[in-house]
mmCIF file of C-alpha atoms in Angstrom:
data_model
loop_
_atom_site.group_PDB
_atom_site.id
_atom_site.type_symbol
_atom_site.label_atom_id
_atom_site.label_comp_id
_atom_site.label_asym_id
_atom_site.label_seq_id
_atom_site.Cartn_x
_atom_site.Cartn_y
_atom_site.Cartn_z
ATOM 1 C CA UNK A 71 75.508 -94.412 52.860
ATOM 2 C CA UNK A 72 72.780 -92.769 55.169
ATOM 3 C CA UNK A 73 71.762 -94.302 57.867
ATOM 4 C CA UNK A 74 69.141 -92.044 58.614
ATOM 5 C CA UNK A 75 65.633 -93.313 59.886
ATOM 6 C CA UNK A 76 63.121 -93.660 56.824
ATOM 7 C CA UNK A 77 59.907 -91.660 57.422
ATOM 8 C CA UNK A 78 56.814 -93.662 56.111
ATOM 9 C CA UNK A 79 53.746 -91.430 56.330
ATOM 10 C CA UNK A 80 50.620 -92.711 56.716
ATOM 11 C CA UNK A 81 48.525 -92.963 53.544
ATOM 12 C CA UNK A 82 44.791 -93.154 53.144
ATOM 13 C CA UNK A 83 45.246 -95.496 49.906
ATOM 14 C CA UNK A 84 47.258 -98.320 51.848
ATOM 15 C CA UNK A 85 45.953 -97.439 55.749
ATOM 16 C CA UNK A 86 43.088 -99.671 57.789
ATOM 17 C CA UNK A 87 41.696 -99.045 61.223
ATOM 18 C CA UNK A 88 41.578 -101.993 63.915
ATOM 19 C CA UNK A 89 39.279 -100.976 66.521
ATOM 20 C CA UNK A 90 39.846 -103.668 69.399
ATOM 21 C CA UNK A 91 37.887 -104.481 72.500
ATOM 22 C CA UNK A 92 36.215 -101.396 73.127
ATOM 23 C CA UNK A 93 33.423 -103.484 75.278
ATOM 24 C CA UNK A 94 31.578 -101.754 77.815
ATOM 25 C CA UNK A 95 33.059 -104.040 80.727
ATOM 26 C CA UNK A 96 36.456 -103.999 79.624
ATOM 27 C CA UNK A 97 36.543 -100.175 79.477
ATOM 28 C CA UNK A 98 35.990 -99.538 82.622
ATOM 29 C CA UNK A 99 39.375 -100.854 83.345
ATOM 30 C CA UNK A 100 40.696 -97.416 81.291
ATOM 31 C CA UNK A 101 42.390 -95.617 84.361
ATOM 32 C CA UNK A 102 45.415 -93.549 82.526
ATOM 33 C CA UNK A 103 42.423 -91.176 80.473
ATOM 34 C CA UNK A 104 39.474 -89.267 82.378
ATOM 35 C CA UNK A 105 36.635 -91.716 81.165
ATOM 36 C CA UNK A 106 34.586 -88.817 79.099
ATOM 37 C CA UNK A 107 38.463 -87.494 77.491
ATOM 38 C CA UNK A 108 38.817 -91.166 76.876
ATOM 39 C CA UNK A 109 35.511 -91.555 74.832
ATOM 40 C CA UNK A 110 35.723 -88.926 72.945
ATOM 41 C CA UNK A 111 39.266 -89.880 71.452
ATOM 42 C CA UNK A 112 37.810 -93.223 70.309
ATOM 43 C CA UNK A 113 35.079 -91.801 69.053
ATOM 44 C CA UNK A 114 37.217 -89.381 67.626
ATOM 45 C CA UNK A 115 39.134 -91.872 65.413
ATOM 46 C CA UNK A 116 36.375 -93.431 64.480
ATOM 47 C CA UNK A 117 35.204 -90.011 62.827
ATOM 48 C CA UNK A 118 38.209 -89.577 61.368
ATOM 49 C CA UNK A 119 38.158 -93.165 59.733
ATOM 50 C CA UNK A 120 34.960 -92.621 58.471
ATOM 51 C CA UNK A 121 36.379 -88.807 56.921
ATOM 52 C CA UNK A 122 39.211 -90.413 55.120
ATOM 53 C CA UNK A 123 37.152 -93.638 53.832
ATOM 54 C CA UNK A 124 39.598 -95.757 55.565
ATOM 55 C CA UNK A 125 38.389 -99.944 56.358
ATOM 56 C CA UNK A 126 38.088 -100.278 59.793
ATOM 57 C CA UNK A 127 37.395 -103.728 61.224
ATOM 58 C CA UNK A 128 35.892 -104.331 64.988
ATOM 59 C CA UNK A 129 36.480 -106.824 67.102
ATOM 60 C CA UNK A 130 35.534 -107.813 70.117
ATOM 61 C CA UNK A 131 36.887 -110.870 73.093
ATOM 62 C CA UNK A 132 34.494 -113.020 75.120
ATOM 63 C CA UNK A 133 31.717 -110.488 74.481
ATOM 64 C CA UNK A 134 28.937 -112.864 75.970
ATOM 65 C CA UNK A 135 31.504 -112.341 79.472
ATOM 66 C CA UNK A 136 32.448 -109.994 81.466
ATOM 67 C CA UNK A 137 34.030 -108.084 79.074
ATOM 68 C CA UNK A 138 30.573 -107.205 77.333
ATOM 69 C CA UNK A 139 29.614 -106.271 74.345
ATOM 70 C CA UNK A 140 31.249 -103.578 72.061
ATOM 71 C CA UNK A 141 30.203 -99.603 72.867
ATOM 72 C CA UNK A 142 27.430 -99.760 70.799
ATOM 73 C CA UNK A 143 28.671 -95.756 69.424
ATOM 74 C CA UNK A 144 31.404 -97.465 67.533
ATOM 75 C CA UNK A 145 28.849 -100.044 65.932
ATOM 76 C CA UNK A 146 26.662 -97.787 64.970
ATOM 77 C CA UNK A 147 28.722 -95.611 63.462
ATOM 78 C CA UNK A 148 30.477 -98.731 61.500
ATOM 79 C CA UNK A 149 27.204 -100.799 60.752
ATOM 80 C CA UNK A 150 28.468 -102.456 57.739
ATOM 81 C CA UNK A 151 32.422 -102.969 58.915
ATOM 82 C CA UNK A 152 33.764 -106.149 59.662
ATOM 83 C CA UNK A 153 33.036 -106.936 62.906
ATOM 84 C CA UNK A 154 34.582 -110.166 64.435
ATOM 85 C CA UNK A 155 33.652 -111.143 67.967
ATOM 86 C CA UNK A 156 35.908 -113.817 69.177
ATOM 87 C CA UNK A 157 34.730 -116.551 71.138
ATOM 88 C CA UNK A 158 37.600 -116.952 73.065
ATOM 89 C CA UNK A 159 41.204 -115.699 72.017
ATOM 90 C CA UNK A 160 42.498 -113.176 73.885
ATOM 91 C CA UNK A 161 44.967 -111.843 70.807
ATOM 92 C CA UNK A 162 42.637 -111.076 68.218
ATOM 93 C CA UNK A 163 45.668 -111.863 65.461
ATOM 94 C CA UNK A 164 45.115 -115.858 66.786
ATOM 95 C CA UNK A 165 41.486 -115.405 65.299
ATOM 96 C CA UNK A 166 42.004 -116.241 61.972
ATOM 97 C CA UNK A 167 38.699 -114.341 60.891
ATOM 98 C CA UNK A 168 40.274 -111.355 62.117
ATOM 99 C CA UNK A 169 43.513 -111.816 60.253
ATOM 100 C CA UNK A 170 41.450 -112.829 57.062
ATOM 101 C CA UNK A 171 39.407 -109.180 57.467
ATOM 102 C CA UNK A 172 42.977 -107.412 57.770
ATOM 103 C CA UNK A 173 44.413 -109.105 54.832
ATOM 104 C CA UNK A 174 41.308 -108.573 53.040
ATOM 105 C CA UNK A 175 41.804 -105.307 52.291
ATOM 106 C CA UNK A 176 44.991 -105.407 50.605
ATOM 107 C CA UNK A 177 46.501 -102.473 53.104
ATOM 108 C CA UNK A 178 50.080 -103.078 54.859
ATOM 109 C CA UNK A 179 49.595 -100.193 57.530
ATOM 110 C CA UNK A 180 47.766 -100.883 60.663
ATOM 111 C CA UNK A 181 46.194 -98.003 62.559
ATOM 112 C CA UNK A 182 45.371 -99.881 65.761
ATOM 113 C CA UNK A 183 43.524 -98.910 69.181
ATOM 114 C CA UNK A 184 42.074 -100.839 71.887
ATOM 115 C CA UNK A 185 41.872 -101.701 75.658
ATOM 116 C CA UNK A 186 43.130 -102.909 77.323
ATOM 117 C CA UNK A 187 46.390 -101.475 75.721
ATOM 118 C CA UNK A 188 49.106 -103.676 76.778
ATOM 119 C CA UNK A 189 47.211 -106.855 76.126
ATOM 120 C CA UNK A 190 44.838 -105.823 73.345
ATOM 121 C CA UNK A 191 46.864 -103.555 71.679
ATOM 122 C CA UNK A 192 49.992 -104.836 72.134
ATOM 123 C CA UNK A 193 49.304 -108.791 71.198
ATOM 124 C CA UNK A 194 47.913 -108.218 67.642
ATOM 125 C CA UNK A 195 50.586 -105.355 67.272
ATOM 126 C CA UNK A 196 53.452 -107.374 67.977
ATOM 127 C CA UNK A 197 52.011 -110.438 65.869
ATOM 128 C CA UNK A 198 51.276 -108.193 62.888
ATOM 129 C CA UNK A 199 54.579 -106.661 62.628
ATOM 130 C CA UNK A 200 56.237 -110.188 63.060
ATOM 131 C CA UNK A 201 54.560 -110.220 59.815
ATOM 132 C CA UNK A 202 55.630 -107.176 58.117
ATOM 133 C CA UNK A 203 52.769 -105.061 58.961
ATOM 134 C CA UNK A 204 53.464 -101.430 59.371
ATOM 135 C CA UNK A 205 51.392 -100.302 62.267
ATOM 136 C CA UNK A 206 50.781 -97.333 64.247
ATOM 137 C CA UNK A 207 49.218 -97.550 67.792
ATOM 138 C CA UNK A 208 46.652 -94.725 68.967
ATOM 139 C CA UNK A 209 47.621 -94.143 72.251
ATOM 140 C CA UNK A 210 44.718 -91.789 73.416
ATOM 141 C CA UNK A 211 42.425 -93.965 71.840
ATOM 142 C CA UNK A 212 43.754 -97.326 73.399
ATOM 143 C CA UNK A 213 43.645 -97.223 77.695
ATOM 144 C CA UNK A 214 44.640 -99.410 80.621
ATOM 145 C CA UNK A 215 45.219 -99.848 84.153
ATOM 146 C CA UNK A 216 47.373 -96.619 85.020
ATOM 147 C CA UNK A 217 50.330 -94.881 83.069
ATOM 148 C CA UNK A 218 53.195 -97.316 84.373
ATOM 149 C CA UNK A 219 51.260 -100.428 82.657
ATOM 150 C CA UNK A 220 50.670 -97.717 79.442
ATOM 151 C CA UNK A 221 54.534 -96.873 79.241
ATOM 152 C CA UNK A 222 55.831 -100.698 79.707
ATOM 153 C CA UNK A 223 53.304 -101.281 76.791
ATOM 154 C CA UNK A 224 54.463 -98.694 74.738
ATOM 155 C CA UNK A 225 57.783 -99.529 75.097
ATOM 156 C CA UNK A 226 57.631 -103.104 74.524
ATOM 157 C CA UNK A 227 55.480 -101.936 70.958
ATOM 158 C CA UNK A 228 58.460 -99.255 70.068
ATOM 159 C CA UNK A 229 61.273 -101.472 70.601
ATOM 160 C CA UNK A 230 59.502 -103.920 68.063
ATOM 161 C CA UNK A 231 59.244 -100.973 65.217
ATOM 162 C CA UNK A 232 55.309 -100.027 66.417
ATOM 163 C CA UNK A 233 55.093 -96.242 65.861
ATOM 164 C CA UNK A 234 53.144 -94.553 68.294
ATOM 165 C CA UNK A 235 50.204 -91.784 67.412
ATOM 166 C CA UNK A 236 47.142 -89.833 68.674
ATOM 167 C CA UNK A 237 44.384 -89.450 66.705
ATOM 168 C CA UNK A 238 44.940 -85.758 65.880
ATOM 169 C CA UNK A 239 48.096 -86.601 64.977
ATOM 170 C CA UNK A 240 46.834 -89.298 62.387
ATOM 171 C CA UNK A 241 43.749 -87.107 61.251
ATOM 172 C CA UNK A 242 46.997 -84.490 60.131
ATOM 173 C CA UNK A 243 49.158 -86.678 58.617
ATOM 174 C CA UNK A 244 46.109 -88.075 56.469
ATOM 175 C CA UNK A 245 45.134 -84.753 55.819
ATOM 176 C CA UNK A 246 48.500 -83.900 54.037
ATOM 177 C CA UNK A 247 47.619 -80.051 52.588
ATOM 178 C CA UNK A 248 44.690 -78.476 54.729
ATOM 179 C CA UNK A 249 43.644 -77.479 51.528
ATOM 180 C CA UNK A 250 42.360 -80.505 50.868
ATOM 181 C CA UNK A 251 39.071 -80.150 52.206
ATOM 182 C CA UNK A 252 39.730 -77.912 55.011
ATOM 183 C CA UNK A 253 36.306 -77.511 56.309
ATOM 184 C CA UNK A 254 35.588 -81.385 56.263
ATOM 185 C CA UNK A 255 38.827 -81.729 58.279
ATOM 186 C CA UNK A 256 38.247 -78.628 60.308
ATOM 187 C CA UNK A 257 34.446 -79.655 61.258
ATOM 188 C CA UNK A 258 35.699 -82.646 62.738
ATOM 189 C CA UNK A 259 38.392 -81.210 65.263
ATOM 190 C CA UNK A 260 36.058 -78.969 65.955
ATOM 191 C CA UNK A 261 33.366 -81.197 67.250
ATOM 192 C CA UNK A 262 35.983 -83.430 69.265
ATOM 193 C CA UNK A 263 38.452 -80.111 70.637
ATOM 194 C CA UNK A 264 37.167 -77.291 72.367
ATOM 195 C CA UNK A 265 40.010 -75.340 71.997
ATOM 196 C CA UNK A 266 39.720 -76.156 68.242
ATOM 197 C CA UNK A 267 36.716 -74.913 68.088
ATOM 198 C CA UNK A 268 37.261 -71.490 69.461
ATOM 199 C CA UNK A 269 39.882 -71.122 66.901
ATOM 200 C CA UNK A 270 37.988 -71.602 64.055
ATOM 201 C CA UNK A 271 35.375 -69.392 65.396
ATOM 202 C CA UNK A 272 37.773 -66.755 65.874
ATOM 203 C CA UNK A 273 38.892 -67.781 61.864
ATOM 204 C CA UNK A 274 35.301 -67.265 61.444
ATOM 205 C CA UNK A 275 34.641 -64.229 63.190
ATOM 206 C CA UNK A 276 37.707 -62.831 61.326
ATOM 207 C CA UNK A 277 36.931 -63.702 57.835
ATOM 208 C CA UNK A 278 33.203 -62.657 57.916
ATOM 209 C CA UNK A 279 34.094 -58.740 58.988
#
């Protein structure tokens, strides 16, 4: 009998997007990403959650705090998501108006990204898949204090079954056959990769001779 790992992709049909504390206070905690690399990966995954039609939830901790209020990009780009501001709990799974918005949508695998990462991230990751949540943690979307407090956090997730992403990487495996849409996918790296960008304008410049 194989023992062999089983490879669950992710799937549009059965996938939602938890976008957690991105406040303005609490990201400027974010030292392991350049602040503008860092932005643009959030915002990133929030393009590409909007692209594939995926439910993404927001939520926020203490916002009327220090920790401020959500980047205001990510609610306006999401003005009628779920958006849960907790008065208090620092582990957005002990809000049960959070947990109600996940369940909600009937979807068993959790796309998740957040700062700080091993607090926000990693509490309502390791709650949900003590629950039988699949979920997937985007690291260049999710920041903290400096890379030795983002590998201890990653390595606590992976040892309890969290697989870990980037959001190119999800955007991909979503994407399945580029020929699904290819310019809707392709429009979107572009306009968060530089280096993406120059290759489809050399595509461009090739195709149009």
């Amino acid at each position: 009998m194989s023992t062999a790992p089983r490879y669950n992709r992710l799937n549009k049909d059965d996938a939602v997007v938890m976008l957690v504390d991105h406040q303005t206070g609490l990201i400027s905690l974010v030292q392991d990403f350049a602040p503008n690399e860092f932005k643009n990966n959030v915002l990133a995954l929030g393009d590409l959650a909007k692209f594939f039609k995926l439910p993404t939830i927001l939520t926020t901790s203490f916002e009327n705090g220090p920790n401020g209020p959500m980047v205001p990009e990510l609610k306006e780009m999401f003005p009628d998501a779920p958006y849960i501001p907790r008065p208090g709990q620092i582990n957005a799974w002990d809000n049960q108006d959070f947990v109600n918005a996940v369940k909600a949508t009937g979807r068993k695998q959790l796309i998740i990204a957040g700062v700080v990462t091993d607090v926000c991230v990693a509490f309502p990751t390791l709650s949900a898949l003590a629950e039988g949540f699949e979920v997937f943690v985007v690291t260049d979307a999710s920041g903290t204090f400096n890379e030795t407090v983002q590998q201890a956090a990653w390595s606590r997730m992976t040892a309890a079954g969290a697989q870990l992403v980037n959001w190119f990487s999800v955007a991909c495996e979503l994407q399945i056959d580029w020929r699904n849409d290819m310019e809707g996918l392709a429009n979107l790296l572009s306009a968060r990769i530089p280096n993406y960008r120059n290759l489809m304008n050399s595509y461009s410049a090739f195709t149009t001779k």
